[in-house]
XYZ file of C-alpha atoms in Angstrom:
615
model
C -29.969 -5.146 -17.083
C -30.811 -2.283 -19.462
C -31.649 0.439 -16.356
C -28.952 -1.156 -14.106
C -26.424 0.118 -17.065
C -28.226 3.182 -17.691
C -27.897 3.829 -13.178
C -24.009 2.753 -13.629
C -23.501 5.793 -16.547
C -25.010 8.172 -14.285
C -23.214 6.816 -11.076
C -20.252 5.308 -11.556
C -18.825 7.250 -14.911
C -19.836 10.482 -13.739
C -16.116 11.611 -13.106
C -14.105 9.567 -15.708
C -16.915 10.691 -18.635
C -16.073 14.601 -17.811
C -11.699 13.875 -18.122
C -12.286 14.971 -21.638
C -13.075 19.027 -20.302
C -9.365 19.046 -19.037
C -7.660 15.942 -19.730
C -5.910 16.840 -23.056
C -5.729 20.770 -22.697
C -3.574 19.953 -19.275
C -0.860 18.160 -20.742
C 0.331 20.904 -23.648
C -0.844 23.541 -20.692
C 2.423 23.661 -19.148
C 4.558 24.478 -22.399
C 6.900 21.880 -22.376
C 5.370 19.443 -24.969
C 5.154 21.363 -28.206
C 2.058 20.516 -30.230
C 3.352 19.171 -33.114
C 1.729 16.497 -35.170
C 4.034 13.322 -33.829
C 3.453 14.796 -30.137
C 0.053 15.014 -30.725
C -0.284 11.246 -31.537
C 2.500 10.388 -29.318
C 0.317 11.997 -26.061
C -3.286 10.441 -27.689
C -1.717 7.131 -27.844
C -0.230 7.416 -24.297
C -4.099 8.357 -22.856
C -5.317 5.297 -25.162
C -3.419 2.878 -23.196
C -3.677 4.234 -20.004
C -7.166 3.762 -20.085
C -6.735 0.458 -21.475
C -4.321 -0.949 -18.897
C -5.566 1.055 -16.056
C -9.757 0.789 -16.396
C -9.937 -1.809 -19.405
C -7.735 -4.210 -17.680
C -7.273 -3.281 -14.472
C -10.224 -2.065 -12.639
C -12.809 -3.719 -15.308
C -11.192 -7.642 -15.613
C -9.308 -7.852 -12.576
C -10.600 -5.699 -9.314
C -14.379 -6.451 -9.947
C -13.596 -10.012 -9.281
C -12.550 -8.564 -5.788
C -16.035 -8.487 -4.014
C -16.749 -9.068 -0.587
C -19.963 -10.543 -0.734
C -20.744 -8.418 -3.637
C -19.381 -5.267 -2.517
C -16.742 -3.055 -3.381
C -14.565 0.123 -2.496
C -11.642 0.509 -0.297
C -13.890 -0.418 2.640
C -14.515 -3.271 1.520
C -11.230 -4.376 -0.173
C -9.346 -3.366 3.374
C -11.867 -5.996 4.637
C -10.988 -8.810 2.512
C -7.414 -8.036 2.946
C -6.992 -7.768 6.248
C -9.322 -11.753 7.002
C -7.060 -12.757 4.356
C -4.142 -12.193 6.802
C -5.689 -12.457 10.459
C -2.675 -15.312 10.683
C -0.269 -12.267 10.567
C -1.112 -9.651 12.741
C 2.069 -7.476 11.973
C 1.288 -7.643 8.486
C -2.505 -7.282 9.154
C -1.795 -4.057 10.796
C 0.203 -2.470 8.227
C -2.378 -3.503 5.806
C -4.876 -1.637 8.004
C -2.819 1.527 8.325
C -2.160 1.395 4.711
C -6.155 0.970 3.688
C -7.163 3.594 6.464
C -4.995 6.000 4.802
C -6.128 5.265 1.372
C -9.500 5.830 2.573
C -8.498 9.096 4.345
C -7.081 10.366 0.733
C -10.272 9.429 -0.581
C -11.671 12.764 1.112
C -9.319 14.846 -0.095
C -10.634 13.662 -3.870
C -13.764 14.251 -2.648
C -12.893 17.837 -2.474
C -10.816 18.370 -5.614
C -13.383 16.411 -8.119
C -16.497 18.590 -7.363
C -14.195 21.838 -7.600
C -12.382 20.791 -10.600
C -15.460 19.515 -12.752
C -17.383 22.502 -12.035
C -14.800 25.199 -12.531
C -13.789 23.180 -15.815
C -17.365 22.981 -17.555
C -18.158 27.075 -16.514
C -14.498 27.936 -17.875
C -16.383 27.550 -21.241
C -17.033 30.647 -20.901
C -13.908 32.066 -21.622
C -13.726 30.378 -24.844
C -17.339 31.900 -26.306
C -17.434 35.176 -24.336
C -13.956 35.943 -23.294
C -15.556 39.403 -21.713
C -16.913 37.027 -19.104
C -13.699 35.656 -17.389
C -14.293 37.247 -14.076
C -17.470 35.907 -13.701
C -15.997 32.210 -13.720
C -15.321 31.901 -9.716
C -18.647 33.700 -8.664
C -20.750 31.393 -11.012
C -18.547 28.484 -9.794
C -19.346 28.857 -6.319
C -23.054 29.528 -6.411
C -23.312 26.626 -8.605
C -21.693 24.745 -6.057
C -23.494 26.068 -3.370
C -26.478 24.988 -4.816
C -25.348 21.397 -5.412
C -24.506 21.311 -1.733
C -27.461 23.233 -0.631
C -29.650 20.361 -1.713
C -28.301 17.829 -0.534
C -30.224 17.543 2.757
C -33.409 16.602 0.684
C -32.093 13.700 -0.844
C -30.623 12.235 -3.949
C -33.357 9.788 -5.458
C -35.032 12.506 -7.515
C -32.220 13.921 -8.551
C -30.644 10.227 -9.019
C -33.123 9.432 -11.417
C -32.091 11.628 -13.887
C -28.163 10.660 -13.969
C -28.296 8.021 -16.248
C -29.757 9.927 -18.793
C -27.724 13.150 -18.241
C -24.745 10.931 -18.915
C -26.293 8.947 -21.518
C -26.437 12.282 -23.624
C -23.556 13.463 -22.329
C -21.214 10.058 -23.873
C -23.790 10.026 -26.958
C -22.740 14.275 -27.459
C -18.510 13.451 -26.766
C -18.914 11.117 -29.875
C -20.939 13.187 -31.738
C -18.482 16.115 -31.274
C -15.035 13.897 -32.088
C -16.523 11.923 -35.038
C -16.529 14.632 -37.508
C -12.891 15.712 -36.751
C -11.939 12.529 -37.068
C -13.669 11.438 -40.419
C -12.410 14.920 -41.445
C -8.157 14.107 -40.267
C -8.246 10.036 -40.049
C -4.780 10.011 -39.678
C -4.940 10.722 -36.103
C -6.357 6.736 -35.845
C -2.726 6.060 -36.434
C -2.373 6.800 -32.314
C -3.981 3.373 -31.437
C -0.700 2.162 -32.074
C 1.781 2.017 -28.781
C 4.505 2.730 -31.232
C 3.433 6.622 -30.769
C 3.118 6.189 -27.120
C 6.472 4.379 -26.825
C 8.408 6.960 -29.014
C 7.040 10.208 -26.861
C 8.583 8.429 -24.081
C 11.715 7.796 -25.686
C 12.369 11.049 -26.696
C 10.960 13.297 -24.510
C 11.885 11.344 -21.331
C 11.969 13.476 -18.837
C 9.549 15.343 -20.182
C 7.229 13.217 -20.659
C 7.470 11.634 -17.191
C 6.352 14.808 -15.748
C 3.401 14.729 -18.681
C 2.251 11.492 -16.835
C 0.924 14.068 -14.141
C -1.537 15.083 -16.904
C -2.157 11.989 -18.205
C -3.369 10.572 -15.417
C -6.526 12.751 -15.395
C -8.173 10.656 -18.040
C -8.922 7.721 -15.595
C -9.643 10.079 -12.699
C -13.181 8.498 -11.277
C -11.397 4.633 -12.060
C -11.823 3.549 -8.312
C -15.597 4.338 -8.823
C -15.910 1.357 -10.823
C -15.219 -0.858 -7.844
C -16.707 1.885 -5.175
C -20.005 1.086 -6.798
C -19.325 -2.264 -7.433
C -22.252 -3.384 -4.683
C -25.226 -0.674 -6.469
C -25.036 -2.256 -9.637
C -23.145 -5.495 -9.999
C -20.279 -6.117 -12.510
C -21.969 -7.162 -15.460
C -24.369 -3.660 -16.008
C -20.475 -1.630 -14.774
C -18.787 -3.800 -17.847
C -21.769 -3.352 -20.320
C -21.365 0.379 -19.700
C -17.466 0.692 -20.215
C -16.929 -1.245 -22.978
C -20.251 -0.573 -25.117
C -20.461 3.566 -24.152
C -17.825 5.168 -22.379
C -14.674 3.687 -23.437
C -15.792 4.056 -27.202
C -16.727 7.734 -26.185
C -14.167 8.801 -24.470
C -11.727 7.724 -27.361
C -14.028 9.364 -29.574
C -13.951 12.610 -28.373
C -10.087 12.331 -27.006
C -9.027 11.186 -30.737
C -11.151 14.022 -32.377
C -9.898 16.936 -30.204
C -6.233 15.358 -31.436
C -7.444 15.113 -34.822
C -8.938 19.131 -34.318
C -5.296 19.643 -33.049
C -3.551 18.100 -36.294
C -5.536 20.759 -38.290
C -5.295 23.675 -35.794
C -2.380 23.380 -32.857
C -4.091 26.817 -31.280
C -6.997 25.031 -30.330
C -5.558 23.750 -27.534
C -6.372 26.774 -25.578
C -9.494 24.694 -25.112
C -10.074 21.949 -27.035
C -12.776 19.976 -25.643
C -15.021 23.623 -26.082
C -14.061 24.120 -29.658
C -14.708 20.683 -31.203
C -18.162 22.096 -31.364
C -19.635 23.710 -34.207
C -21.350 27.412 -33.145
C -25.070 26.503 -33.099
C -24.037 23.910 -30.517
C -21.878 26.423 -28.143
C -24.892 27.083 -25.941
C -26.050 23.718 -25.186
C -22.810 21.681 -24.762
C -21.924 24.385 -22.210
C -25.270 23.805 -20.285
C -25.002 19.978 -20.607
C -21.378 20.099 -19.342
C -22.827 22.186 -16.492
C -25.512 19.452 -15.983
C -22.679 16.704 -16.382
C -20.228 17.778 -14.148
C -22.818 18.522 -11.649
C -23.678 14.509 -11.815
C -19.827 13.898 -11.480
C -20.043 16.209 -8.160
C -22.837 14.758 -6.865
C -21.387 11.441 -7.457
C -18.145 11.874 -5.158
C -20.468 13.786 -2.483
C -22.837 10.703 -2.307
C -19.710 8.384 -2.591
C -18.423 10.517 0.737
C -21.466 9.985 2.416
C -21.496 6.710 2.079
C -17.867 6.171 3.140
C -18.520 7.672 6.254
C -20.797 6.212 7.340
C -19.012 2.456 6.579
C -16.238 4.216 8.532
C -18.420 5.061 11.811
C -19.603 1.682 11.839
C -16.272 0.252 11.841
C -15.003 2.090 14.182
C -12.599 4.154 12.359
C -14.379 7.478 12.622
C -16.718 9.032 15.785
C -20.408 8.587 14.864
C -21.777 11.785 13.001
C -25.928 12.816 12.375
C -27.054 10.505 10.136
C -30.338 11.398 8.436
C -32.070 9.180 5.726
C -33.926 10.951 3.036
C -35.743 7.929 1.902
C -38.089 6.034 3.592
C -37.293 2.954 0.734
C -33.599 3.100 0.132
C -31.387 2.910 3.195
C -28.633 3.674 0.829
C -30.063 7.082 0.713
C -28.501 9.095 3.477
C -27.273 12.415 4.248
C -24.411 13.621 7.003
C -25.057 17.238 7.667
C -21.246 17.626 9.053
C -19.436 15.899 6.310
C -21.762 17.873 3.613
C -20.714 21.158 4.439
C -17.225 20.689 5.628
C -16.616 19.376 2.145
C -18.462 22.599 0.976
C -16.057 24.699 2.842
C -12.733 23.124 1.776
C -14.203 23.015 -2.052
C -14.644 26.770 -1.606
C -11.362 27.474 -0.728
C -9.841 25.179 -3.321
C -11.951 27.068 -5.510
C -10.726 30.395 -4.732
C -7.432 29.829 -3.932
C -6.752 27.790 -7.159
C -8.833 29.908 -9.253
C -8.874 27.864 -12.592
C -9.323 24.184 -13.509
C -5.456 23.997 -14.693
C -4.067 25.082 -11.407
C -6.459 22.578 -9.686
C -5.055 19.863 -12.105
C -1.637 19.777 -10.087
C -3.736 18.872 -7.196
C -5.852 16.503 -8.744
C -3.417 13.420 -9.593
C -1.832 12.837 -6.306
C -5.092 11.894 -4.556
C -6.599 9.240 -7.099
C -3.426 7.875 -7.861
C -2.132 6.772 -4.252
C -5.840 5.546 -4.246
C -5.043 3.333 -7.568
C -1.482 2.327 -5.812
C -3.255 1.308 -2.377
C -6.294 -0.839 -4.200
C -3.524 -2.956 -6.078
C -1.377 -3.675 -3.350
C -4.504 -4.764 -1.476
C -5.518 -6.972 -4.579
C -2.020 -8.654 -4.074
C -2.642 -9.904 -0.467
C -6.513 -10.792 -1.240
C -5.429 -12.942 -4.275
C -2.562 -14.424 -2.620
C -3.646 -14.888 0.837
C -7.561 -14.674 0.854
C -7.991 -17.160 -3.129
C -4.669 -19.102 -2.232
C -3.459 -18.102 -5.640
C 0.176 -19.464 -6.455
C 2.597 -16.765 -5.296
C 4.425 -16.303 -9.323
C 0.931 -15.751 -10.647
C -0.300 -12.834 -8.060
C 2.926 -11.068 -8.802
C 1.799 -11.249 -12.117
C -1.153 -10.707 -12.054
C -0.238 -7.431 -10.086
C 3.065 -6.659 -10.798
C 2.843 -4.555 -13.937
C -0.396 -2.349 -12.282
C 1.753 -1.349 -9.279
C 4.245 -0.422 -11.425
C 2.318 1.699 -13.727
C 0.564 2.784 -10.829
C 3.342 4.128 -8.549
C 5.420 5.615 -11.852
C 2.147 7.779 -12.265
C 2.333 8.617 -8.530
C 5.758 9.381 -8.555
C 4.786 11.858 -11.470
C 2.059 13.405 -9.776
C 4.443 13.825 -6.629
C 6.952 16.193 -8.644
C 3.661 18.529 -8.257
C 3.308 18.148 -4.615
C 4.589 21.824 -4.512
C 2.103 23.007 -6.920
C -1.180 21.788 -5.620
C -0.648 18.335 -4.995
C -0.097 19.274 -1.087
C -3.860 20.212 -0.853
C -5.848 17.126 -1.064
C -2.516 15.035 0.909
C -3.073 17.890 3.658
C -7.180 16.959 4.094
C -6.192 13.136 3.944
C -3.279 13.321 6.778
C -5.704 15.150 8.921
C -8.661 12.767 8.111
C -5.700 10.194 8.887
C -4.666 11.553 12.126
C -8.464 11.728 12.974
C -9.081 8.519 12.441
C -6.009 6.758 14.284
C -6.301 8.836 17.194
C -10.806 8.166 17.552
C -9.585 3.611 16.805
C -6.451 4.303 19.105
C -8.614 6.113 21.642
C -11.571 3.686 21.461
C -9.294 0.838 22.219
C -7.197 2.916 25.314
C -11.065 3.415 26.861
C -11.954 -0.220 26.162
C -9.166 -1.498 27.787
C -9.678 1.402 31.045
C -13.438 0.300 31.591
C -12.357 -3.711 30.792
C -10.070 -3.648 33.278
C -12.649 -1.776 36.165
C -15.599 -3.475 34.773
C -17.585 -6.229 36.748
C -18.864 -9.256 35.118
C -22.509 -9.208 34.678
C -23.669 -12.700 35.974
C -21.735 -12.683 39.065
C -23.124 -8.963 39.302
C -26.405 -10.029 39.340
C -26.211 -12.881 41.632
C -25.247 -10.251 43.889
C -28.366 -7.883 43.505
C -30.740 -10.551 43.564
C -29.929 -12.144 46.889
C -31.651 -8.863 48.218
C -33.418 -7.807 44.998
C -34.371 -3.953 44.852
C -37.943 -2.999 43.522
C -38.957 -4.518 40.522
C -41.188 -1.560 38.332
C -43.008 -2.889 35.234
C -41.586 -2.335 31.593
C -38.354 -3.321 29.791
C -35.012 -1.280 30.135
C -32.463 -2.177 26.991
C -29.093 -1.381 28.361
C -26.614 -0.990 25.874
C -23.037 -1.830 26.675
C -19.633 -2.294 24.694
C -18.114 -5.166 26.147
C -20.197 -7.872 26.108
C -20.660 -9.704 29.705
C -19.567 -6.699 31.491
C -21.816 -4.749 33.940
C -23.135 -1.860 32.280
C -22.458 1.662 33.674
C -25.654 2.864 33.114
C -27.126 -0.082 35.301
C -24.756 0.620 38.432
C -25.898 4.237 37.876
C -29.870 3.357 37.786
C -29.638 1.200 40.758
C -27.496 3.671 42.730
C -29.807 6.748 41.874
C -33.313 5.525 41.052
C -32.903 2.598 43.574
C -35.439 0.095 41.192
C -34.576 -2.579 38.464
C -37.330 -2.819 35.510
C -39.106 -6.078 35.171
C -37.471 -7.033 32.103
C -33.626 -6.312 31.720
C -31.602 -6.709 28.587
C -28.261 -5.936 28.480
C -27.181 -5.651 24.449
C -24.145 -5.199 22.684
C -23.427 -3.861 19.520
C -20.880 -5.524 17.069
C -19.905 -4.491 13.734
C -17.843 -6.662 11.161
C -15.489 -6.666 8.629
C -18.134 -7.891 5.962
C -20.753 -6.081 4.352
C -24.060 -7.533 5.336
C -24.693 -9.299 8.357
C -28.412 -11.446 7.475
C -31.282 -11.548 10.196
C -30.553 -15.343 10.372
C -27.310 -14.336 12.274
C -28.178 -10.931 13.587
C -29.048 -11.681 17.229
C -27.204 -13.678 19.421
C -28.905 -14.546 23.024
C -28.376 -15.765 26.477
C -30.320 -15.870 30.005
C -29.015 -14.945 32.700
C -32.314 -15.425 34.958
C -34.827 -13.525 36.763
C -36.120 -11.891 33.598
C -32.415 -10.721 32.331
C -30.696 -11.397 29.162
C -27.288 -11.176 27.617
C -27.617 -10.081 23.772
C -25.308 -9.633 21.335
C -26.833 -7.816 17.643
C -24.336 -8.559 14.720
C -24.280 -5.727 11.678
C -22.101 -5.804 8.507
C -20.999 -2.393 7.204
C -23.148 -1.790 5.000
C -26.114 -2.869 7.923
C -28.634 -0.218 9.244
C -27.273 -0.327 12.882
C -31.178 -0.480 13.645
C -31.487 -1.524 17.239
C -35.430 -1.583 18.096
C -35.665 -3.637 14.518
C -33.180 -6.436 16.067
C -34.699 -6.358 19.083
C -37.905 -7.417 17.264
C -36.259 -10.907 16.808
C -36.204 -11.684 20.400
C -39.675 -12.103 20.363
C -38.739 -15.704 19.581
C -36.771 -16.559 22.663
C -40.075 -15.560 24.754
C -38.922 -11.572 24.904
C -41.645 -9.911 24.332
C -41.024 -5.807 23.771
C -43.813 -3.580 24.139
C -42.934 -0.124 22.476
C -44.536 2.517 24.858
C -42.474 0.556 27.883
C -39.389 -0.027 26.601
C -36.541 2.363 27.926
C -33.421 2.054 26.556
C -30.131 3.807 28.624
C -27.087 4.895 27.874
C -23.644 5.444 29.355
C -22.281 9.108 28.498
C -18.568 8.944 29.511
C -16.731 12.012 30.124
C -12.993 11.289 28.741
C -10.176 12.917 30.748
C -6.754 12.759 28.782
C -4.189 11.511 31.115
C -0.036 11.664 30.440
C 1.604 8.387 29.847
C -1.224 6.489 28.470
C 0.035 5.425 24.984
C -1.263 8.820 23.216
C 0.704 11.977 22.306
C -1.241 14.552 24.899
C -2.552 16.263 22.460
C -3.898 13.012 20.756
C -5.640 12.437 23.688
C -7.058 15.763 24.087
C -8.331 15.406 20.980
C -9.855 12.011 21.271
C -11.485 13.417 24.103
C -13.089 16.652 22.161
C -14.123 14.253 19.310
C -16.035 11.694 21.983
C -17.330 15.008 23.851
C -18.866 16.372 20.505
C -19.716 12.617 18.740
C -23.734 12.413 18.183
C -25.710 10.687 20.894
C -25.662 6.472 19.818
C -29.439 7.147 19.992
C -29.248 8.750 16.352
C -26.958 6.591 14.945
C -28.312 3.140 16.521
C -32.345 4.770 15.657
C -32.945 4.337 19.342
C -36.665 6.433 19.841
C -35.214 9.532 21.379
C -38.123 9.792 23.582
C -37.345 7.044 25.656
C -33.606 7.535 26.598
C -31.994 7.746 29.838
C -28.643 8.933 29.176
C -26.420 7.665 32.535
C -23.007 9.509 32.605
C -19.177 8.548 34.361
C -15.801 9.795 34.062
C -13.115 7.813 32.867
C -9.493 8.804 32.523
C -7.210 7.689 30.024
């Protein structure tokens, strides 16, 4: 329990623990809350209780309960959700259109956290060597380059040493606010939602565009139930309410108390809480932290995507494992740098952490809004909940939640339209590959010929039989294979052993070996199998086909062929798609990774048998 806490500080509070660089500073940046002493408390209460409601209650009591099969994330939730509904399929597919944007926006996060983190721990520069402003961006990006540059070897080394890094890290934010606040107590006085409740009241409009700024203190949240499945809920609870919360309120309550004493600290607060034999090394281990809170969301992007492939939502990228232990341990060379490339521009066209904060909300909190709308059709639908106690259950979240999107949206103009532009295009991206996938499985289901009726056919005048076992792999199960009309046609043989396999992935997270193959004979040596993968399943084929073994299949390696059908997509007009959808569809399938990668098919042994196919 004790290292599975210390892995969740690394992992899952990477992003929330490093709020405290920007949080505060962001909402006095814009000039329209004055720092006086009631704002002060008025603003600490109001980030107080929106980690208390939002994490505390929210994410930490309610959404953890939410597992499917002990995983969480969007993923996952949109999986729960949509079973819990299969009874309503108009509802089902609004719930699926609403969780496949959600996870779209999740990229555009993915973006703005590693950007924002970094460029908010090096702006400590300007605070201890003002002289050195102009060498924020340059030592931004090469830091960042770095942290992306790695990548391809793999995260466990570097993994290890997360939940220490953060460890200090939550153990220094205390140590920095505890002396400010034993020095000013009366900034304790903010615990109360009397403060909170008065800013509103007299601010009002003001203060509902503070919310924008607010929100930034439970940026990261949604990793508490992305990570649910790495480290269980107990370790993820232990490590809120016995380190992070108490840290984070720490440091929060001593940069307010620092603030009570000294209103022109709030230049940069977080920086100046520490005394000057500590400048050095709280700048390095804020470098070191926000690195982990990086390398968190790249990981956590990684991992997404690949979920995604396997669903079908997205077209199947390189995979390659850097572990030979932990299948969790992957790297995707294509989503890597393209999030290396957008980060760079946000980077430089943003140019400072307070500029990126406009950009920041409007990403994690449609996120927040989507998960508890979800919550409301799992608890109601999927536990059979009574109706008055899911509304109230979620109710008062979704209202919290979309009056802190509704903030964030008055900066849509300002930044916000950044990370919304990467998630409509990741959006549009993946409608048009599931849209496209089902216009080509209904084209080749309608042309295709059934396989036992097929092969009745080509055994009343068999062709030559050659020795060895050829693994055709097929979408539609009981439908003649294209590669297998193509291999008759050209090579004029049929192998001595014949197994025609499909692939099927489900909305659950782990599909067991008890239930991974599925088989039937068809005769003369042929067989009809179906291999069953959750989500979170390595799609590997030549492991499942090891089970077959006990239906009498025996597989030997060095004669085993496996072949493909490569079909060349022509976009057609009227079929369903806007033309340009479709030429896109067909550019995405044209450029997708060979299945061999993706389905760790031995390379060396692939026939790949092509078609065309119009759509």
């Amino acid at each position: 329990m004790a290292g599975l806490t210390l892995g969740a500080l690394g992992v899952v509070y990477g992003d929330i623990g490093t709020s405290p660089l920007y949080a505060l500073k962001e909402v006095f940046h814009g000039g329209h809350v004055a720092t006086t002493p009631e704002n002060i408390l008025g603003v600490l209460s109001l980030l107080f209780w929106t980690m208390t409601v939002i994490v505390s209650v929210k994410y930490v009591l309610l959404i953890l309960r939410a597992d499917n099969n002990g995983e969480g994330g969007l993923i996952a939730m949109l999986a729960l959700a949509t079973n819990a509904v299969n009874d309503k399929p108009r509802l089902r597919r609004v719930l699926m259109l609403v969780g496949l944007f959600g996870t779209a926006i999740f990229f555009g996060d993915a973006v703005i956290t590693p950007a924002m983190t970094v460029l908010g721990a090096i702006e400590g520069i300007e605070v201890y060597a003002p002289q050195y402003h102009d060498a924020v961006l340059p030592i931004t990006l090469i830091v960042l380059a770095g942290l992306f540059g790695v990548q391809r070897f793999g995260t466990a080394g570097i993994g290890k040493a997360f939940g220490p890094v953060m460890l200090l890290w939550f153990t220094s934010l205390a140590a920095l606010g505890l002396p400010h606040i034993v020095d000013n107590p009366r900034v304790l006085a903010a615990v109360n939602p009397i403060y909170a409740l008065n800013f509103c009241l007299e601010y009002r409009w003001v203060a509902f565009v503070a919310l924008g700024a607010v929100v930034l203190v439970v940026t990261g949240g949604e990793a508490l139930y992305a990570d649910l499945g790495h480290f269980g809920k107990k370790p993820i609870r232990i490590a809120w309410y016995g380190v992070v919360m108490p840290a984070l309120v720490i440091n929060y309550f001593g940069q307010g108390a620092m603030l009570l004493n000294d209103p022109a600290a709030i230049k940069n607060p977080f920086y100046l809480l520490a005394p000057e034999w500590a400048e050095i090394p709280l700048f390095l281990l804020a470098m070191a932290a926000a690195t982990v809170a990086s390398q968190a969301l790249i990981t956590a992007a990684f991992s997404v995507t690949k979920q995604a492939i396997q669903l079908g939502i997205m077209p199947r990228l390189r995979i390659v494992h850097t572990s030979v232990r932990d299948t969790g341990q992957i790297y995707v060379p294509f989503i890597n740098w393209s999030l290396f490339a957008l980060v760079v521009v946000a980077v430089v066209f943003f140019g400072s952490s307070s500029k990126l904060a406009g950009a920041y909300g409007v990403a994690v909190t449609i996120d927040m809004t989507i998960t508890t709308v979800m919550t409301f059709f799992v608890i109601r639908y999927g536990w059979k909940y009574p109706l008055a106690l899911c509304i109230a259950a979620t109710g008062i979240f979704f209202v919290i939640d979309v009056t802190f999107l509704a903030s964030n949206l008055l900066k849509l103009l300002h930044g916000g339209w950044f990370p919304l532009l990467i998630g409509v295009c990741v959006f549009t991206l993946m409608l048009t590959w599931k849209q496209g996938r089902k216009l080509l499985s209904d084209k080749l289901r309608q042309d295709a010929i059934e396989l036992p009726a097929f092969l009745e056919a080509v055994f009343i005048n068999p062709p030559t039989r050659v020795a060895g076992t050829a693994v055709f792999l097929s979408s539609e199960k009981g439908s003649t294979p294209n590669a297998l009309l193509h291999n008759l046609k050209h090579n004029k043989v049929l192998h001595e052993q014949n197994i025609f396999v499909t692939v099927k992935h489900h909305e659950v997270p782990w599909v067991g070996f008890e239930k991974r193959c599925e088989v039937e004979a068809l005769g003369h040596n042929c067989w009809q199998v179906a291999l069953h993968f959750g989500f979170k399943n390595e799609p590997d084929v030549p492991e499942a086909l090891e089970l077959l073994k006990k239906h009498g299949v025996q597989l030997e390696e060095m004669e085993t062929s496996y072949f493909l059908s490569r079909d060349i997509i022509i976009p057609t007009i009227g079929s369903g798609m806007a033309l340009w959808r479709e030429k896109l569809f067909a550019s995405m399938h044209r450029n997708a990774a060979a299945a061999a990668d993706f389905l760790h098919l031995p390379a060396n042994r692939i026939v790949e048998l092509g078609s065309k196919v119009e759509i």
